[in-house]
Backbone as JSON, one array per atom type, in Angstrom:
{
  "sequence": "XXXXXXXXXXXXXXXXXXXXXXXXXXXXXXXXXXXXXXXXXXXXXXXXXXXXXXXXXXXXXXXXXXXXXXXXXXXXXXXXXXXXXXXXXXXXXXXXXXXXXXXXXXXXXXXXXXXXXXXXXXXXXXXXXXXXXXXXXXXXXXXXXXXXXXXXXXXXXXXXXXXXX",
  "N": [[90.82, 87.22, 106.37], [93.07, 89.1, 105.61], [94.92, 92.09, 103.63], [95.99, 95.31, 104.71], [97.25, 97.4, 103.07], [99.59, 100.01, 103.16], [101.15, 102.85, 102.06], [103.8, 102.15, 102.67], [106.91, 101.68, 102.92], [108.64, 99.98, 103.5], [107.76, 97.28, 102.83], [105.2, 95.08, 104.12], [103.47, 93.3, 103.45], [105.01, 91.6, 101.2], [107.24, 88.44, 100.0], [109.25, 89.29, 99.35], [111.29, 91.94, 99.2], [111.66, 94.81, 97.71], [113.16, 97.1, 95.64], [114.64, 100.11, 97.45], [114.5, 104.02, 97.66], [117.91, 105.06, 97.82], [118.29, 107.45, 100.01], [117.57, 106.5, 102.66], [119.0, 104.26, 105.36], [119.11, 101.07, 105.05], [117.73, 98.43, 106.47], [117.26, 94.19, 106.9], [116.68, 91.76, 108.05], [115.88, 88.32, 109.25], [114.49, 85.96, 111.53], [114.26, 82.93, 113.0], [111.83, 81.8, 115.31], [110.01, 79.73, 116.13], [108.92, 76.49, 115.86], [105.59, 74.72, 114.17], [102.01, 75.12, 114.97], [101.21, 76.27, 117.31], [103.35, 78.16, 118.07], [102.82, 79.43, 116.08], [100.32, 80.77, 116.2], [100.87, 82.09, 118.33], [102.73, 84.17, 118.02], [101.78, 85.23, 116.19], [99.75, 86.51, 116.9], [101.2, 88.32, 119.68], [102.61, 90.02, 117.53], [100.99, 91.57, 116.36], [100.13, 93.41, 118.65], [102.24, 94.9, 119.31], [104.29, 93.48, 120.38], [106.8, 92.91, 119.66], [108.07, 95.34, 120.28], [107.21, 96.0, 122.96], [108.14, 93.81, 124.49], [111.07, 94.13, 124.23], [111.38, 96.03, 125.7], [109.96, 98.48, 125.06], [107.08, 100.65, 125.72], [103.89, 100.7, 125.21], [100.86, 102.88, 124.69], [98.1, 101.23, 124.77], [96.77, 98.0, 124.92], [95.82, 97.46, 122.17], [95.0, 96.47, 119.3], [97.21, 96.91, 116.15], [96.49, 99.16, 114.0], [95.65, 100.26, 110.81], [96.52, 103.9, 110.19], [96.4, 104.84, 112.93], [97.13, 106.85, 115.02], [100.14, 106.93, 117.55], [102.51, 107.22, 120.71], [105.54, 106.16, 120.92], [106.99, 104.69, 124.16], [110.55, 104.48, 125.23], [112.49, 103.99, 128.05], [115.09, 104.92, 129.69], [117.36, 104.48, 132.37], [116.28, 107.68, 134.38], [115.35, 109.09, 132.27], [112.73, 109.27, 129.92], [112.16, 108.15, 126.44], [110.67, 109.49, 124.11], [108.7, 108.36, 120.7], [107.46, 109.35, 118.19], [104.43, 107.99, 116.16], [102.66, 106.58, 112.77], [100.81, 104.07, 112.33], [100.86, 102.76, 109.02], [100.75, 100.26, 107.4], [99.14, 97.29, 107.78], [99.07, 93.56, 108.17], [97.54, 90.92, 107.04], [97.56, 87.55, 106.65], [96.73, 84.21, 105.95], [100.02, 83.17, 106.29], [101.14, 84.98, 106.77], [101.36, 87.69, 108.73], [101.57, 90.86, 110.39], [102.72, 94.7, 111.02], [103.62, 98.11, 109.7], [105.4, 100.73, 110.72], [105.47, 104.53, 110.49], [108.41, 107.1, 111.14], [106.87, 110.18, 112.85], [107.17, 114.0, 113.37], [109.73, 114.33, 116.32], [110.23, 112.22, 116.58], [113.07, 110.25, 117.49], [114.4, 109.58, 114.83], [114.16, 109.89, 111.46], [111.79, 107.44, 109.45], [110.95, 104.4, 108.59], [109.52, 101.24, 110.01], [109.16, 97.57, 109.43], [107.59, 95.1, 111.01], [107.04, 91.53, 110.95], [105.51, 88.7, 111.06], [105.99, 85.65, 109.29], [105.27, 82.15, 108.42], [107.47, 79.13, 106.68], [106.86, 76.06, 105.57], [106.74, 74.71, 108.76], [108.58, 75.99, 110.17], [108.5, 79.61, 111.42], [108.9, 82.47, 111.59], [110.31, 85.1, 112.21], [110.9, 88.67, 110.5], [112.32, 91.66, 110.08], [112.5, 94.7, 109.32], [113.7, 97.89, 108.15], [113.73, 101.48, 107.29], [116.23, 103.56, 107.87], [117.39, 107.17, 108.9], [119.22, 110.16, 110.17], [116.97, 111.88, 112.6], [114.49, 114.95, 111.63], [114.34, 116.84, 113.9], [116.78, 118.92, 115.29], [118.11, 118.51, 117.5], [117.9, 115.45, 118.16], [119.05, 114.72, 115.76], [121.64, 115.19, 115.6], [123.02, 113.74, 117.62], [122.45, 111.08, 116.13], [124.86, 109.02, 115.79], [125.02, 107.69, 117.73], [122.44, 106.91, 118.22], [122.06, 104.69, 116.07], [124.18, 103.06, 117.08], [122.58, 102.73, 119.29], [120.54, 101.28, 117.97], [122.0, 98.49, 117.28], [121.81, 97.03, 119.02], [118.88, 97.49, 120.13], [118.04, 96.17, 118.22], [118.51, 93.38, 118.68], [117.05, 92.96, 120.54], [114.39, 93.06, 119.48], [114.78, 90.57, 117.64], [114.39, 88.59, 119.27], [112.34, 88.32, 121.41], [109.98, 87.41, 120.28], [110.13, 84.75, 121.47]],
  "CA": [[91.86, 88.05, 106.74], [93.89, 90.41, 104.13], [96.17, 93.26, 103.42], [95.83, 97.12, 104.67], [98.44, 97.82, 102.66], [98.94, 102.1, 102.51], [102.26, 103.02, 101.4], [104.53, 101.39, 103.39], [108.14, 101.59, 102.2], [109.04, 98.79, 104.16], [106.28, 96.3, 102.23], [105.73, 94.12, 105.03], [103.14, 92.33, 102.46], [105.77, 90.81, 100.25], [108.08, 88.38, 101.03], [110.74, 89.8, 98.96], [111.27, 93.45, 99.44], [112.03, 95.59, 96.76], [114.34, 98.35, 95.76], [114.26, 101.56, 97.6], [115.2, 104.93, 97.69], [119.36, 105.15, 98.89], [118.0, 108.47, 101.18], [117.72, 105.86, 104.36], [119.6, 102.97, 105.58], [118.19, 99.82, 104.78], [118.19, 97.25, 107.38], [116.19, 93.29, 106.76], [116.46, 90.5, 109.08], [114.84, 87.32, 110.03], [114.63, 85.31, 112.32], [113.44, 81.88, 113.33], [110.95, 82.27, 116.13], [109.76, 78.87, 116.71], [107.78, 75.76, 114.84], [104.51, 74.82, 114.59], [100.68, 76.02, 114.69], [101.07, 77.34, 118.34], [104.67, 79.09, 117.95], [102.53, 80.94, 114.41], [99.23, 81.65, 117.01], [101.42, 82.88, 119.61], [103.47, 85.04, 117.57], [101.21, 86.47, 115.18], [98.84, 87.65, 118.02], [101.46, 89.15, 119.81], [103.03, 90.64, 116.86], [99.68, 92.69, 116.05], [99.54, 94.02, 119.87], [103.19, 95.59, 119.77], [104.81, 92.35, 121.29], [107.93, 93.01, 119.5], [108.47, 96.29, 120.69], [107.05, 95.58, 124.23], [108.96, 92.28, 124.69], [112.05, 94.91, 123.9], [111.55, 97.46, 126.69], [109.46, 100.08, 125.18], [106.0, 100.76, 126.58], [102.76, 101.6, 124.12], [99.9, 103.1, 125.18], [97.57, 100.16, 125.12], [97.1, 97.01, 124.11], [95.13, 97.44, 121.41], [95.95, 95.77, 118.37], [97.35, 97.65, 115.46], [95.15, 99.17, 113.07], [96.44, 101.47, 109.57], [96.38, 105.48, 110.47], [96.46, 105.12, 114.06], [98.92, 107.78, 115.78], [100.39, 106.92, 119.25], [103.53, 108.14, 120.7], [105.86, 104.69, 122.2], [108.16, 105.63, 124.91], [111.74, 103.61, 126.17], [113.06, 104.52, 129.21], [116.39, 104.76, 129.97], [117.17, 105.72, 133.2], [115.08, 109.02, 134.42], [115.25, 109.28, 130.7], [112.35, 109.1, 128.83], [112.25, 108.86, 124.71], [109.29, 109.69, 123.21], [109.13, 108.18, 119.79], [105.88, 109.27, 117.74], [105.05, 107.02, 115.2], [101.7, 106.18, 112.8], [101.06, 102.7, 111.71], [101.02, 102.48, 107.99], [100.37, 99.16, 106.82], [98.76, 96.19, 108.58], [99.04, 92.44, 106.51], [97.13, 89.66, 107.63], [96.91, 86.31, 105.61], [96.53, 83.11, 106.23], [101.1, 82.57, 106.11], [101.96, 86.23, 107.19], [100.92, 88.87, 109.6], [102.78, 92.05, 110.81], [102.42, 95.81, 110.18], [104.47, 99.13, 109.71], [104.8, 102.49, 110.81], [106.32, 105.51, 110.01], [107.86, 107.88, 112.28], [106.57, 111.2, 113.03], [108.29, 114.43, 113.55], [110.44, 114.52, 117.01], [111.15, 110.36, 116.92], [114.46, 110.42, 117.44], [115.02, 109.05, 113.71], [113.39, 109.43, 110.61], [112.01, 106.24, 108.67], [110.33, 103.2, 108.68], [110.21, 99.91, 110.88], [108.32, 96.65, 110.13], [107.18, 93.54, 112.14], [106.71, 90.65, 110.04], [105.35, 87.04, 111.25], [105.4, 84.32, 108.88], [105.64, 80.68, 108.11], [107.58, 78.49, 105.98], [106.34, 74.68, 106.57], [106.15, 74.23, 109.9], [109.02, 77.18, 110.78], [107.59, 80.73, 112.13], [110.01, 83.58, 111.15], [110.13, 87.22, 112.43], [110.98, 89.27, 109.71], [112.34, 92.64, 110.98], [113.33, 95.54, 107.75], [113.72, 99.44, 108.52], [114.3, 102.34, 106.46], [116.54, 105.04, 108.94], [118.31, 108.49, 108.88], [118.79, 111.48, 110.97], [115.87, 112.91, 112.22], [113.96, 116.33, 111.4], [114.7, 117.47, 114.94], [118.54, 118.92, 114.92], [118.62, 117.82, 118.72], [118.2, 114.03, 117.53], [119.88, 114.25, 114.03], [122.99, 115.75, 116.53], [123.14, 112.67, 118.17], [122.31, 109.77, 115.08], [125.7, 108.6, 115.37], [125.12, 106.85, 118.92], [120.92, 105.86, 118.15], [122.74, 104.15, 115.4], [125.03, 102.31, 117.86], [121.78, 102.27, 120.19], [119.72, 100.41, 117.13], [122.16, 97.67, 117.19], [121.28, 96.48, 120.58], [116.81, 96.98, 119.84], [117.32, 94.51, 116.78], [118.62, 92.15, 119.37], [116.28, 92.31, 121.44], [113.8, 92.28, 118.9], [115.23, 89.17, 117.02], [114.3, 87.38, 120.45], [111.11, 88.89, 121.28], [108.77, 86.49, 120.58], [110.7, 83.16, 121.22]],
  "C": [[92.51, 88.64, 105.4], [94.99, 91.62, 104.08], [95.55, 94.71, 103.46], [96.45, 97.86, 104.69], [98.55, 99.36, 102.35], [99.92, 101.84, 101.79], [103.68, 103.21, 102.2], [105.7, 101.11, 102.63], [108.7, 100.78, 102.56], [108.2, 97.24, 103.44], [106.22, 95.13, 102.91], [104.67, 93.26, 104.15], [103.81, 91.68, 101.8], [106.87, 90.3, 101.2], [109.38, 88.64, 100.61], [110.38, 91.48, 98.86], [111.95, 94.12, 98.31], [112.99, 96.62, 96.86], [113.85, 99.29, 97.06], [114.66, 102.78, 97.64], [116.75, 104.76, 98.66], [119.28, 106.23, 100.16], [118.08, 107.68, 102.12], [118.64, 104.74, 103.98], [118.89, 102.15, 105.4], [118.55, 98.65, 105.71], [116.93, 95.56, 107.22], [117.11, 92.21, 107.38], [115.73, 89.55, 109.04], [115.07, 86.54, 110.42], [113.59, 84.46, 112.73], [113.03, 81.83, 114.56], [110.26, 81.05, 117.24], [109.29, 77.83, 115.61], [106.57, 75.68, 115.14], [103.02, 75.92, 115.02], [100.86, 76.55, 116.34], [101.89, 78.38, 118.64], [103.78, 80.01, 117.08], [101.59, 81.48, 115.44], [100.01, 82.42, 117.69], [102.07, 84.04, 119.01], [102.93, 85.93, 116.43], [100.07, 86.9, 116.11], [99.85, 88.73, 118.61], [102.48, 90.61, 118.76], [102.31, 92.04, 116.24], [99.19, 93.5, 117.31], [100.78, 94.13, 120.34], [104.34, 94.67, 120.74], [105.87, 92.86, 120.98], [108.51, 94.2, 120.43], [108.13, 96.25, 122.27], [107.94, 94.44, 124.89], [110.34, 93.25, 124.66], [112.2, 96.03, 124.74], [110.98, 98.61, 126.23], [107.89, 100.01, 125.34], [104.97, 101.52, 125.11], [101.7, 101.66, 124.83], [98.53, 102.23, 125.81], [97.93, 98.81, 124.74], [96.3, 96.17, 123.14], [95.71, 97.18, 120.29], [95.96, 96.4, 117.13], [96.49, 98.49, 114.4], [95.82, 100.73, 111.88], [95.91, 103.01, 110.14], [96.32, 105.77, 112.0], [97.69, 105.78, 114.46], [99.12, 107.03, 116.85], [102.07, 107.41, 119.24], [104.1, 106.19, 121.63], [106.61, 105.32, 122.73], [108.94, 104.21, 125.14], [112.25, 104.73, 127.37], [114.33, 104.01, 129.72], [117.07, 105.74, 131.23], [115.78, 106.68, 133.99], [114.49, 109.49, 133.12], [113.62, 109.05, 130.06], [111.93, 109.54, 127.74], [110.94, 108.66, 124.45], [109.09, 109.78, 121.67], [107.65, 108.17, 119.07], [105.48, 108.69, 116.55], [103.26, 107.32, 114.36], [102.45, 104.67, 112.08], [100.45, 103.11, 110.3], [99.96, 101.36, 106.98], [99.5, 97.72, 107.67], [98.58, 95.13, 107.29], [98.61, 91.2, 108.08], [96.65, 88.49, 106.97], [97.02, 84.85, 106.2], [98.26, 82.59, 106.72], [101.85, 83.99, 106.2], [101.13, 86.97, 107.74], [102.03, 90.02, 110.19], [101.77, 93.61, 110.53], [104.33, 96.9, 110.05], [104.26, 100.34, 110.34], [105.63, 103.16, 110.56], [106.42, 106.43, 110.91], [106.86, 109.28, 111.97], [107.44, 112.75, 113.52], [108.34, 114.39, 115.18], [110.23, 113.32, 117.35], [112.79, 111.09, 116.54], [115.06, 110.09, 115.57], [113.74, 109.38, 112.64], [113.29, 108.11, 109.6], [110.4, 105.54, 108.89], [110.5, 101.59, 109.31], [108.44, 99.34, 110.41], [108.51, 95.58, 110.99], [106.18, 92.36, 111.27], [106.67, 89.07, 110.06], [105.07, 86.12, 109.91], [105.82, 82.99, 109.25], [105.95, 80.06, 106.7], [107.4, 77.32, 106.3], [106.04, 75.2, 107.88], [107.43, 75.39, 110.51], [108.32, 78.75, 110.53], [108.95, 81.55, 111.66], [109.56, 85.08, 111.67], [111.8, 87.68, 111.08], [111.52, 90.69, 110.05], [112.67, 93.88, 109.35], [113.09, 97.14, 108.63], [114.11, 100.46, 107.56], [115.1, 103.64, 107.31], [117.4, 106.26, 108.39], [118.37, 108.9, 109.65], [117.15, 111.88, 110.9], [115.47, 114.37, 111.39], [114.79, 117.21, 112.38], [116.01, 117.57, 115.12], [118.45, 118.22, 116.18], [118.8, 115.88, 118.87], [119.01, 113.71, 116.18], [121.68, 114.81, 114.33], [123.73, 114.41, 117.26], [122.85, 111.05, 117.38], [123.3, 108.98, 115.48], [125.23, 107.28, 117.0], [123.36, 106.49, 119.19], [121.38, 104.8, 116.92], [123.25, 102.83, 116.1], [123.46, 101.43, 118.71], [120.44, 100.92, 119.36], [120.05, 98.56, 117.2], [121.56, 96.59, 118.94], [119.6, 96.16, 120.58], [117.01, 96.11, 119.19], [117.86, 93.72, 117.93], [117.62, 91.93, 119.66], [115.18, 92.45, 120.69], [113.58, 91.41, 118.74], [115.22, 88.49, 117.89], [113.14, 87.19, 121.05], [110.28, 87.87, 121.48], [109.11, 84.69, 120.56], [110.43, 82.95, 121.97]]
}
């Protein structure tokens, strides 16, 4: 086990997230997802297979474990509309007490930035840490609706925090 840490700005390998450039909105939240070895095994396995995203209403092309450098399109359906989110995995962490990954958005994504999902354990408690850096997309149509997307992020993050419970 180890870390395939690339140039992730959300630094999923570190317990303490250092300073970031002010160009993006910064978000970090840690939530308990369970206790004990079984909770650790379930949560760490799920996070490395996009479980936080898929259990929050998103779909990914397959159930393959995350890999650094892999590009894919995450999708979210809102009624008849399918929102496509092109991303690239920029870091994967696998240690005895910390598992997770970070992905960066690619052109065409509704926002510009990076997001990470980290499962860690502190004693018997298993935690999910969410970190993100966001700003308006470089795609003009998405940039125009950024205030609406920020409101949607509140709901999506709530779903993320409950996804591994």
